[in-house]
CSV table of C-alpha atoms in Angstrom, one decimal:
chain,number,residue,atom,x,y,z
J,17,PRO,CA,0.0,0.0,0.0
J,18,GLY,CA,1.1,3.5,-0.9
J,19,LYS,CA,3.2,2.4,-3.9
J,20,THR,CA,2.4,3.2,-7.5
J,21,VAL,CA,2.1,0.5,-10.1
J,22,THR,CA,2.3,1.6,-13.8
J,23,VAL,CA,0.6,-0.5,-16.4
J,24,GLN,CA,1.9,-0.1,-20.0
J,25,LEU,CA,-0.5,-0.8,-22.9
J,26,PHE,CA,0.8,-2.0,-26.3
J,27,VAL,CA,-1.1,-3.0,-29.4
J,28,LYS,CA,-0.2,-5.3,-32.3
J,29,GLY,CA,-1.8,-4.8,-35.7
J,30,ALA,CA,-3.9,-1.7,-35.1
J,31,PRO,CA,-5.9,-0.3,-38.1
J,32,VAL,CA,-5.3,3.3,-39.1
J,33,VAL,CA,-6.8,5.3,-36.2
J,34,ASN,CA,-6.8,8.8,-34.8
J,35,GLY,CA,-7.9,7.7,-31.3
J,36,TYR,CA,-8.8,4.8,-29.1
J,37,THR,CA,-10.1,3.8,-25.7
J,38,VAL,CA,-9.1,0.9,-23.5
J,39,ARG,CA,-11.3,-0.4,-20.7
J,40,LEU,CA,-9.7,-1.8,-17.6
J,41,GLU,CA,-11.2,-3.6,-14.7
J,42,TYR,CA,-9.6,-3.6,-11.3
J,43,ASP,CA,-10.2,-4.4,-7.6
J,44,THR,CA,-11.3,-1.1,-5.9
J,45,ARG,CA,-10.2,-2.4,-2.5
J,46,ALA,CA,-6.6,-2.8,-3.8
J,47,LEU,CA,-6.1,-0.2,-6.5
J,48,LYS,CA,-7.1,3.4,-7.4
J,49,PRO,CA,-6.5,4.5,-11.0
J,50,GLY,CA,-4.5,7.7,-11.7
J,51,SER,CA,-3.9,9.6,-14.9
J,52,PHE,CA,-3.2,8.2,-18.4
J,53,ALA,CA,0.0,9.1,-20.2
J,54,PRO,CA,-0.4,8.7,-24.0
J,55,GLY,CA,2.1,6.7,-25.9
J,56,THR,CA,3.5,6.9,-29.4
J,57,LEU,CA,0.9,5.0,-31.4
J,58,VAL,CA,-1.0,8.2,-32.4
J,59,PRO,CA,1.4,11.2,-32.2
J,60,GLY,CA,-0.2,14.2,-30.5
J,61,LEU,CA,-2.9,12.1,-28.8
J,62,VAL,CA,-4.7,14.1,-26.1
J,63,GLY,CA,-5.1,11.5,-23.3
J,64,LEU,CA,-8.1,11.1,-21.0
J,65,THR,CA,-8.9,9.0,-18.0
J,66,ASN,CA,-12.6,8.3,-17.4
J,67,PRO,CA,-13.8,6.3,-14.4
J,68,ALA,CA,-16.7,4.4,-16.1
J,69,ALA,CA,-18.1,2.6,-13.1
J,70,ALA,CA,-16.9,1.1,-9.8
J,71,GLY,CA,-13.9,-1.0,-10.6
J,72,VAL,CA,-13.8,0.1,-14.3
J,73,VAL,CA,-11.7,2.8,-15.9
J,74,GLU,CA,-11.4,3.8,-19.5
J,75,VAL,CA,-8.2,5.4,-20.9
J,76,GLY,CA,-7.3,6.7,-24.3
J,77,GLY,CA,-8.1,9.8,-26.3
J,78,ALA,CA,-8.0,11.3,-29.7
J,79,SER,CA,-5.8,13.4,-31.9
J,80,LEU,CA,-7.0,17.0,-32.2
J,81,ALA,CA,-4.4,17.7,-34.9
J,82,GLY,CA,-5.6,14.9,-37.2
J,83,THR,CA,-2.6,12.7,-36.8
J,84,THR,CA,-3.0,9.0,-37.1
J,85,GLY,CA,-1.2,5.7,-36.3
J,86,SER,CA,-1.5,2.1,-37.1
J,87,GLY,CA,0.3,-1.3,-36.8
J,88,ASP,CA,2.3,-2.2,-33.7
J,89,GLY,CA,2.8,0.5,-31.0
J,90,TYR,CA,2.8,1.8,-27.5
J,91,ARG,CA,-0.7,3.1,-26.6
J,92,GLY,CA,0.4,4.6,-23.3
J,93,SER,CA,0.5,3.9,-19.5
J,94,ILE,CA,-1.8,4.4,-16.6
J,95,ALA,CA,-0.7,4.6,-13.0
J,96,PHE,CA,-2.5,2.8,-10.2
J,97,GLN,CA,-2.1,3.7,-6.5
J,98,VAL,CA,-2.0,0.6,-4.3
J,99,GLN,CA,-4.6,1.0,-1.6
J,100,ASP,CA,-4.7,-0.3,2.0
J,101,GLY,CA,-7.0,-3.1,1.0
J,102,PHE,CA,-4.2,-4.8,-1.1
J,103,SER,CA,-3.1,-8.0,0.5
J,104,LYS,CA,-0.7,-10.5,-1.3
J,105,GLU,CA,-2.3,-10.2,-4.8
J,106,SER,CA,-4.9,-8.5,-6.9
J,107,TYR,CA,-5.7,-8.3,-10.6
J,108,LEU,CA,-6.1,-5.9,-13.6
J,109,ALA,CA,-7.9,-6.9,-16.7
J,110,VAL,CA,-8.2,-5.2,-20.1
J,111,THR,CA,-11.7,-6.0,-21.3
J,112,GLN,CA,-12.4,-3.9,-24.3
J,113,VAL,CA,-10.5,-1.8,-26.9
J,114,VAL,CA,-12.3,0.7,-29.2
J,115,PHE,CA,-10.4,2.0,-32.2
J,116,LYS,CA,-11.6,5.4,-33.6
J,117,GLN,CA,-10.9,4.9,-37.3
J,118,VAL,CA,-10.0,7.8,-39.6
J,119,THR,CA,-13.0,7.0,-41.8
J,120,GLY,CA,-15.2,8.1,-39.0
J,121,GLY,CA,-16.3,4.7,-37.9
J,122,GLN,CA,-15.0,2.6,-35.0
J,123,SER,CA,-14.2,-1.0,-34.3
J,124,THR,CA,-14.7,-2.6,-30.9
J,125,VAL,CA,-12.6,-5.6,-29.7
J,126,GLN,CA,-14.0,-7.5,-26.8
J,127,GLN,CA,-11.3,-9.3,-24.9
J,128,ARG,CA,-10.2,-10.3,-21.5
J,129,ILE,CA,-6.5,-10.0,-20.8
J,130,VAL,CA,-5.9,-10.5,-17.1
J,131,GLY,CA,-2.7,-9.5,-15.2
J,132,LYS,CA,-1.9,-10.5,-11.6
J,133,LEU,CA,-0.3,-7.9,-9.3
J,134,THR,CA,1.6,-9.7,-6.5
J,135,GLU,CA,3.3,-8.5,-3.4
J,136,THR,CA,7.1,-8.7,-3.4
J,137,GLY,CA,9.8,-7.6,-1.0
J,138,GLY,CA,9.7,-4.2,-2.6
J,139,LEU,CA,13.4,-3.9,-3.3
J,140,PRO,CA,14.1,-3.1,-6.9
J,141,GLY,CA,16.7,-5.4,-8.3
J,142,ASP,CA,16.0,-8.2,-5.8
J,143,PHE,CA,14.9,-10.7,-8.5
J,144,SER,CA,15.4,-13.7,-6.3
J,145,GLY,CA,13.3,-12.3,-3.4
J,146,ASP,CA,15.9,-13.0,-0.7
J,147,GLY,CA,16.0,-9.4,0.6
J,148,VAL,CA,19.4,-8.4,-0.9
J,149,VAL,CA,20.5,-7.2,-4.3
J,150,ASN,CA,23.6,-9.3,-5.0
J,151,PHE,CA,25.4,-11.4,-7.6
J,152,ASP,CA,22.5,-14.0,-7.8
J,153,ASP,CA,20.3,-11.1,-9.0
J,154,PHE,CA,23.0,-9.8,-11.3
J,155,PHE,CA,23.3,-13.2,-13.1
J,156,SER,CA,19.5,-13.3,-13.5
J,157,PHE,CA,19.5,-9.8,-14.9
J,158,ALA,CA,22.4,-10.5,-17.3
J,159,GLY,CA,20.4,-13.4,-18.7
J,160,ALA,CA,17.5,-11.1,-19.5
J,161,PHE,CA,19.6,-8.2,-20.8
J,162,ASN,CA,18.9,-7.0,-24.4
J,163,THR,CA,15.4,-8.5,-24.5
J,164,LYS,CA,12.2,-6.6,-25.3
J,165,LYS,CA,8.5,-6.9,-25.1
J,166,GLY,CA,7.4,-9.5,-27.6
J,167,ASP,CA,10.6,-11.6,-27.3
J,168,PRO,CA,9.8,-15.1,-26.1
J,169,ASN,CA,12.3,-14.8,-23.1
J,170,PHE,CA,11.3,-11.2,-22.1
J,171,ASP,CA,10.4,-11.0,-18.4
J,172,PRO,CA,9.0,-7.6,-17.4
J,173,LYS,CA,10.4,-7.9,-13.8
J,174,PHE,CA,13.8,-7.1,-15.3
J,175,ASP,CA,12.5,-4.0,-17.1
J,176,LEU,CA,13.1,-1.7,-14.1
J,177,ASP,CA,12.3,1.6,-16.0
J,178,ASN,CA,9.2,0.2,-17.7
J,179,SER,CA,10.4,1.0,-21.2
J,180,GLY,CA,9.4,-2.3,-22.7
J,181,ALA,CA,13.0,-3.4,-23.0
J,182,VAL,CA,15.8,-4.6,-20.7
J,183,ASP,CA,18.6,-2.3,-21.6
J,184,PHE,CA,21.2,0.1,-20.2
J,185,GLY,CA,18.5,2.2,-18.5
J,186,ASP,CA,17.6,-0.9,-16.4
J,187,PHE,CA,21.2,-1.8,-15.8
J,188,PHE,CA,21.9,1.7,-14.3
J,189,LEU,CA,18.9,1.3,-12.0
J,190,PHE,CA,20.1,-2.2,-11.0
J,191,ALA,CA,23.7,-1.0,-10.4
J,192,ASN,CA,22.3,1.8,-8.1
J,193,ALA,CA,20.5,-0.9,-6.0
J,194,PHE,CA,23.4,-3.4,-6.0
J,195,GLY,CA,24.3,-4.3,-2.4
J,196,LEU,CA,21.1,-2.9,-0.8
J,197,LYS,CA,19.3,-5.1,1.8
């Protein structure tokens, strides 16, 4: 409780769009949604966060400048504040995506992608969970280095800066934590 969890949203194979919304469900006892930060899929997208109902939030937006995007891309991220009711684990689920197409129409994709949020020791870089950032963690990190979202061996726990890739940005964060208990 008191920590912030950031959820990144990616898309593969989007049609030509000038906006979109993503509907997420969450446990209101454990999480409280914050603001949405637009990604790079649609340049110049004005991002919005809309609490749709208890336990449901919609994020997304539209381009007011008429810019478009398509294909594979980063839709953006939404921060969730972990609440006092969180204990051991909770969930987040993407349940719907609506694409605002350039032609004026829209397409709706009903889906259910569930992610589990679990409690950890809270020490960044302690991948083994033993309470210390040491060489065991370094060897695990080294095995994940230079992977990115979409790679079969990508593990987001090593992506310390939430960029979608395990790279030097993550290495510097890991190096800063090395030796901490």
